[in-house]
Amino acid sequence: MLLGHLLHLNRIDSVIIENRSREYVIERVRAGVLEQGTVDLMIAMGVGERLKRQGLRHDGLYISFDGRRHHINMAELTGGSAITVYGQNEVVKDLIEARIETGRPLYFEVEEVSVDAVDSSQPQIRFLHEGTVHELGCDFIAGCDGFHGISRPSIPSGFLTNYERVYPFGWLGILAEAAPSSEELVYTYHERGFALFSMRSPKVTRLYFQVPPEEDIENWSDDAIWDEMLERMTTRDGWKPNVGLILQKSVTPMRSFVAAPMRFGNMFLAGDSAHIVPPTGAKGLNLAASDVLVLARALKEFYERGNTTCLDQYSDICLRRVWKAQRFSWWMTSSLHRFTDESPFDHQRQIADLDYLTSSRAAMTSLAEQYVGLPAEVSFQSAGL
Ligand code: DHB
């Protein structure tokens, strides 16, 4: 959706197809932390009005361990950058409205999608929509269809190198009708495992804790979830999340994954179709946004000047950022979770890591500059903004 709007702003035609319904993508709660650069991009694209009104800007965050919360003032450490809490589904909602206003094609609930002749100059997409088969002849295909989409598996085996790491835990997440009891996020390392306090609005709290990877959500009653949240998050000064009605609950597995290169012929992979990060640090959505900014610039260069250099550089440019975000997400995950195979030495070292992180200005600055987002790979101007 973001790429479609960037292309529209550059007067480049596109067709967007999505296999879910409009209601599903608008309602399904997913990530919620936007880097400073993602916020700036939405505003520069003219789709940031509601984000500016309803997004919750956070200048800092807390790291909690041994029953104490430690504040990290990201804005002060980064010269004024912050993150904004605004649900991914809200971003999607705004982009759908912007798309519909342009009158450009957007199909929901498509089925039987396949791609063909991807390594030729006229790749094709076939899909079924409301009982009719559509065949699109394209210049390019952007595979923005997520980890389980069809784009990546359509690439001949052996062409891509896959890098993967799975973690011995998942996150149990809830959305609760409860006013957030902290204005900023709290990442907690507890003897019983990781926990995270977040929010979606002044009335809705979003919380997570570490569970075994195959945990069945049916094993957790609402009362048991609250007991565990409170046990892990309550600090010595008495801070704890407000309890309320649980609106949604689910378990998310965790993995790190990169497929390289992010291009095959005239198909370009972007976002989760090419890479997955574990959720700690909230990089997934932001990486997808930076991929499509790089792709938009490359397509603009091609259509305006017939120049293919930027298309050829797409994968390398994106992967540099992807690997830094992989490293950061792996580090945040490793620092804050308990591992099944850890030794007493590992455990003490981990506590010392957190002690260092929350007491050294250099360490806090390193966290802050990565958390708010490293500088964009390409300028907004070069992507036609
Ligand atoms: C949220 C998710 C994250 O993975 C994270 O690191 C911070 C916040 C959230 O859903 O609010």
XYZ file of C-alpha atoms and ligand atoms in Angstrom:
396
model
C 0.000 0.000 0.000
C 2.874 2.362 0.837
C 4.656 1.517 -2.410
C 1.431 1.952 -4.386
C 1.031 5.463 -3.017
C 4.685 6.373 -3.621
C 4.269 5.209 -7.222
C 1.046 7.191 -7.555
C 2.850 10.344 -6.384
C 5.355 9.690 -9.185
C 2.549 9.096 -11.740
C 3.503 5.425 -12.114
C 0.602 2.968 -12.572
C 0.188 -0.027 -10.288
C -2.372 -2.689 -9.457
C -2.541 -3.898 -5.845
C -3.932 -7.332 -5.006
C -4.571 -8.657 -1.483
C -5.965 -12.030 -0.489
C -7.607 -10.879 2.754
C -10.723 -8.723 3.009
C -10.603 -5.002 3.651
C -12.224 -5.526 7.090
C -9.617 -8.127 8.046
C -6.592 -5.956 7.269
C -8.104 -2.950 9.005
C -9.081 -4.821 12.161
C -6.267 -7.319 12.705
C -4.008 -5.879 15.413
C -0.358 -6.241 14.535
C 2.760 -4.139 15.170
C 2.403 -0.654 16.531
C 5.695 1.212 16.810
C 6.714 3.568 14.007
C 10.290 4.782 13.716
C 10.835 8.502 13.307
C 11.665 7.957 9.618
C 8.448 6.004 9.005
C 6.409 8.823 10.572
C 8.297 11.409 8.496
C 7.691 9.323 5.359
C 3.935 9.065 5.956
C 3.750 12.828 6.509
C 5.888 13.593 3.426
C 3.573 11.354 1.368
C 0.519 13.305 2.544
C -0.982 10.332 4.402
C 0.023 11.400 7.929
C -2.935 13.546 9.021
C -4.603 11.023 11.347
C -1.188 9.761 12.450
C -0.287 13.313 13.540
C -3.572 13.626 15.457
C -3.863 10.168 17.018
C -0.319 8.768 17.086
C 1.281 8.686 20.536
C 4.778 10.147 20.368
C 7.187 8.578 22.861
C 10.460 10.343 23.567
C 11.748 7.488 25.715
C 11.253 3.954 26.976
C 11.933 1.904 30.091
C 14.094 -1.174 30.588
C 13.052 -3.038 33.735
C 14.995 -5.738 35.581
C 15.452 -6.792 39.177
C 12.192 -5.008 39.982
C 13.396 -1.577 38.875
C 12.505 0.494 35.810
C 15.307 2.436 34.125
C 14.417 5.279 31.784
C 16.177 5.846 28.455
C 15.496 9.266 26.986
C 15.791 8.546 23.279
C 14.967 12.039 22.053
C 17.690 13.586 24.176
C 20.232 10.949 23.071
C 19.432 11.199 19.346
C 19.039 14.945 18.918
C 15.243 14.893 18.956
C 14.082 11.650 17.335
C 11.287 9.586 18.860
C 8.988 6.683 18.068
C 5.245 6.920 17.570
C 2.742 4.316 18.708
C 0.174 3.946 15.913
C -1.162 0.528 14.918
C -0.025 -1.044 11.662
C -3.702 -1.658 10.899
C -4.318 2.100 11.283
C -1.505 2.792 8.790
C -3.139 0.298 6.421
C -6.542 1.939 6.910
C -5.152 5.380 6.029
C -3.374 4.000 2.959
C -6.503 2.199 1.727
C -8.445 5.452 1.965
C -5.697 7.314 0.104
C -5.622 4.592 -2.580
C -9.369 4.663 -3.087
C -9.237 8.430 -3.464
C -6.727 8.068 -6.327
C -9.154 5.758 -8.182
C -6.310 3.340 -8.851
C -7.001 -0.419 -8.773
C -6.988 -2.275 -5.448
C -8.492 -5.769 -5.244
C -9.302 -7.481 -1.956
C -10.071 -11.172 -1.446
C -8.224 -12.353 -4.535
C -7.537 -16.080 -4.831
C -5.281 -18.467 -6.729
C -2.532 -15.898 -7.295
C 0.411 -17.018 -9.412
C 3.282 -15.298 -11.179
C 4.855 -16.267 -14.452
C 7.813 -15.263 -16.680
C 9.304 -13.335 -13.790
C 12.765 -13.355 -15.344
C 11.493 -11.870 -18.618
C 10.719 -8.253 -19.476
C 6.971 -8.996 -19.276
C 6.237 -10.900 -16.057
C 2.616 -11.873 -15.497
C 0.307 -12.212 -12.554
C -2.834 -14.356 -12.654
C -5.524 -14.224 -10.000
C -9.163 -14.900 -9.398
C -11.415 -12.093 -8.169
C -15.166 -12.508 -7.648
C -15.172 -15.537 -9.905
C -13.293 -13.879 -12.800
C -9.762 -14.794 -13.836
C -7.514 -11.751 -14.292
C -4.203 -11.760 -16.136
C -1.908 -8.796 -15.755
C 1.088 -8.169 -17.969
C 3.548 -6.138 -15.881
C 6.864 -4.372 -16.191
C 7.680 -5.296 -12.598
C 6.212 -7.283 -9.744
C 6.680 -6.115 -6.169
C 6.416 -9.157 -3.900
C 5.024 -7.467 -0.788
C 3.030 -10.538 0.232
C 4.615 -11.481 3.532
C 6.499 -14.500 4.771
C 3.761 -16.944 3.676
C 3.096 -15.250 0.320
C 3.635 -16.736 -3.131
C 6.377 -14.404 -4.399
C 9.408 -15.897 -2.672
C 8.439 -19.553 -3.307
C 7.969 -18.696 -7.006
C 11.712 -18.091 -7.335
C 13.551 -21.185 -8.629
C 15.089 -23.181 -5.803
C 18.799 -22.637 -5.427
C 18.642 -18.993 -6.505
C 18.106 -17.572 -3.031
C 20.253 -18.047 0.031
C 18.151 -18.306 3.189
C 19.516 -17.327 6.586
C 17.432 -18.383 9.542
C 17.347 -18.567 13.299
C 14.436 -19.785 15.390
C 14.092 -18.942 19.061
C 13.050 -21.340 21.816
C 10.062 -19.144 22.782
C 7.123 -17.135 21.458
C 5.093 -14.179 22.714
C 1.641 -14.395 24.192
C 0.070 -11.015 23.385
C -3.128 -9.370 24.556
C -5.067 -6.232 23.789
C -6.919 -5.002 26.887
C -9.519 -2.372 27.606
C -7.401 -0.618 30.233
C -5.855 2.844 30.329
C -2.052 2.550 29.933
C -0.452 3.011 33.376
C 2.798 4.307 31.821
C 3.143 6.873 29.062
C 6.055 4.929 27.573
C 6.871 1.306 26.767
C 8.395 -0.949 29.428
C 10.611 -3.870 28.355
C 10.988 -6.252 31.315
C 13.545 -8.968 32.001
C 12.170 -11.172 34.786
C 13.231 -14.490 36.291
C 10.087 -16.000 34.764
C 10.934 -14.545 31.345
C 10.452 -11.464 29.152
C 7.417 -9.185 29.355
C 6.485 -6.022 27.441
C 4.106 -3.221 28.302
C 2.809 -1.239 25.322
C -0.402 0.458 24.255
C -2.558 1.420 21.313
C -4.522 4.414 22.586
C -5.248 6.310 25.822
C -7.819 3.578 26.622
C -6.178 0.424 25.277
C -3.137 -1.403 26.665
C -1.107 -3.935 24.640
C 0.919 -6.474 26.627
C 3.119 -9.461 25.871
C 5.083 -12.113 27.718
C 7.455 -14.903 26.733
C 5.983 -18.423 26.532
C 7.208 -21.742 25.083
C 7.083 -21.600 21.245
C 4.246 -24.086 20.756
C 2.098 -22.682 23.567
C -1.633 -23.122 22.976
C -3.534 -19.928 23.772
C -6.404 -22.109 25.016
C -4.190 -23.066 27.986
C -4.392 -19.508 29.258
C -7.536 -18.202 30.938
C -7.837 -14.410 31.148
C -7.202 -14.565 34.910
C -4.051 -16.646 34.447
C -2.787 -14.165 31.838
C -3.269 -11.229 34.204
C -1.584 -13.087 37.080
C 1.456 -13.759 34.912
C 1.579 -10.207 33.493
C 1.422 -8.699 36.988
C 3.966 -11.137 38.402
C 6.521 -10.247 35.727
C 5.849 -6.521 35.345
C 5.184 -5.173 38.848
C 8.195 -3.199 40.069
C 9.383 -2.507 43.638
C 7.937 1.017 43.548
C 4.500 -0.558 42.982
C 4.166 0.281 39.260
C 2.078 -2.255 37.338
C -0.217 -2.343 34.326
C -3.901 -1.558 34.790
C -6.077 -4.653 34.478
C -9.101 -4.688 32.175
C -11.204 -6.719 29.793
C -9.077 -8.759 27.369
C -10.218 -7.904 23.833
C -7.856 -10.140 21.824
C -5.223 -12.739 22.673
C -2.790 -14.786 20.579
C 0.624 -16.472 20.526
C 3.293 -15.351 18.028
C 6.321 -17.498 17.172
C 9.700 -15.780 16.871
C 12.201 -16.105 14.091
C 14.967 -14.253 12.304
C 14.997 -14.860 8.552
C 16.634 -13.287 5.493
C 16.365 -14.392 1.854
C 19.010 -12.894 -0.418
C 19.084 -11.372 -2.945
C 15.765 -9.527 -2.687
C 15.275 -9.682 -6.459
C 14.757 -12.289 -9.124
C 14.463 -10.979 -12.689
C 11.798 -8.308 -12.631
C 10.291 -9.345 -9.306
C 11.420 -7.415 -6.231
C 10.779 -8.772 -2.740
C 9.975 -6.237 -0.029
C 9.168 -6.533 3.672
C 8.315 -9.868 5.273
C 8.448 -11.778 1.984
C 12.236 -11.315 2.147
C 12.937 -10.990 5.858
C 11.434 -11.603 9.296
C 12.707 -10.166 12.555
C 11.687 -11.301 16.031
C 9.261 -8.657 17.352
C 11.500 -7.304 20.147
C 12.443 -3.804 19.015
C 9.510 -3.468 16.603
C 11.497 -3.349 13.365
C 9.321 -5.447 10.998
C 6.915 -2.838 9.674
C 9.618 -0.164 9.612
C 11.936 -2.335 7.510
C 9.131 -2.921 5.008
C 8.668 0.850 4.761
C 12.369 1.437 4.116
C 12.449 -1.317 1.466
C 9.662 0.288 -0.538
C 11.208 3.742 -0.301
C 14.321 2.292 -1.976
C 12.155 0.493 -4.545
C 10.113 3.602 -5.308
C 13.278 5.567 -6.039
C 14.549 2.798 -8.318
C 11.265 2.596 -10.273
C 11.097 6.382 -10.580
C 14.646 6.438 -11.989
C 13.688 3.721 -14.467
C 10.518 5.395 -15.728
C 11.908 8.917 -15.784
C 15.340 8.240 -17.237
C 15.417 4.619 -18.346
C 18.141 4.163 -15.759
C 18.370 0.646 -14.287
C 21.278 1.291 -11.897
C 19.047 1.861 -8.873
C 17.014 -1.275 -9.667
C 20.274 -3.219 -9.806
C 21.330 -1.769 -6.438
C 17.955 -2.391 -4.740
C 18.815 -5.638 -2.999
C 22.255 -4.584 -1.758
C 20.982 -1.250 -0.441
C 18.069 -2.885 1.396
C 20.106 -5.759 2.790
C 22.571 -3.460 4.536
C 19.712 -2.016 6.587
C 18.010 -5.398 6.947
C 21.106 -6.973 8.465
C 21.573 -4.105 10.905
C 17.943 -4.458 11.965
C 18.425 -8.231 12.213
C 21.397 -7.702 14.464
C 19.506 -5.204 16.631
C 16.379 -7.392 16.927
C 18.468 -10.468 17.747
C 20.356 -8.456 20.396
C 17.196 -7.012 22.013
C 15.654 -10.490 22.000
C 18.750 -12.174 23.440
C 19.215 -9.498 26.114
C 15.672 -9.623 27.452
C 14.527 -13.265 27.220
C 15.346 -16.310 29.294
C 16.821 -19.198 27.334
C 16.129 -22.842 28.145
C 19.797 -23.817 27.821
C 21.351 -20.909 29.720
C 23.910 -21.555 32.470
C 24.143 -19.603 35.760
C 27.086 -17.772 34.140
C 24.902 -16.745 31.169
C 22.214 -15.485 33.535
C 24.598 -13.279 35.529
C 26.208 -11.980 32.350
C 22.778 -11.064 31.022
C 21.966 -9.063 34.169
C 25.345 -7.308 33.865
C 24.480 -6.502 30.222
C 21.252 -4.821 31.328
C 23.033 -3.019 34.164
C 25.561 -1.663 31.645
C 22.863 -0.800 29.113
C 20.928 1.286 31.632
C 23.898 3.052 33.238
C 26.234 3.896 30.340
C 25.327 6.891 28.188
C 27.197 5.296 25.270
C 25.172 2.066 25.573
C 21.892 3.963 25.915
C 22.763 6.081 22.866
C 23.420 2.930 20.844
C 20.020 1.511 21.802
C 18.283 4.844 21.198
C 19.659 5.498 17.703
C 18.705 2.026 16.543
C 15.314 2.036 18.245
C 14.215 5.350 16.683
C 15.634 4.069 13.369
C 18.949 4.454 11.570
C 19.082 7.134 8.836
C 17.218 6.331 5.600
C 19.250 4.672 2.812
C 17.901 7.080 0.172
C 16.459 10.578 0.506
C 12.719 11.226 0.292
C 13.516 13.666 -2.489
C 15.154 10.946 -4.590
C 11.889 8.969 -4.317
C 9.964 11.935 -5.699
C 8.740 13.462 -2.437
C 4.992 -3.503 20.329
C 5.543 -4.608 19.719
C 6.886 -4.808 19.801
O 7.436 -5.873 19.201
C 7.721 -3.946 20.492
O 9.040 -4.206 20.554
C 7.172 -2.851 21.086
C 5.797 -2.627 21.008
C 3.537 -3.271 20.230
O 2.836 -4.097 19.625
O 3.037 -2.283 20.769
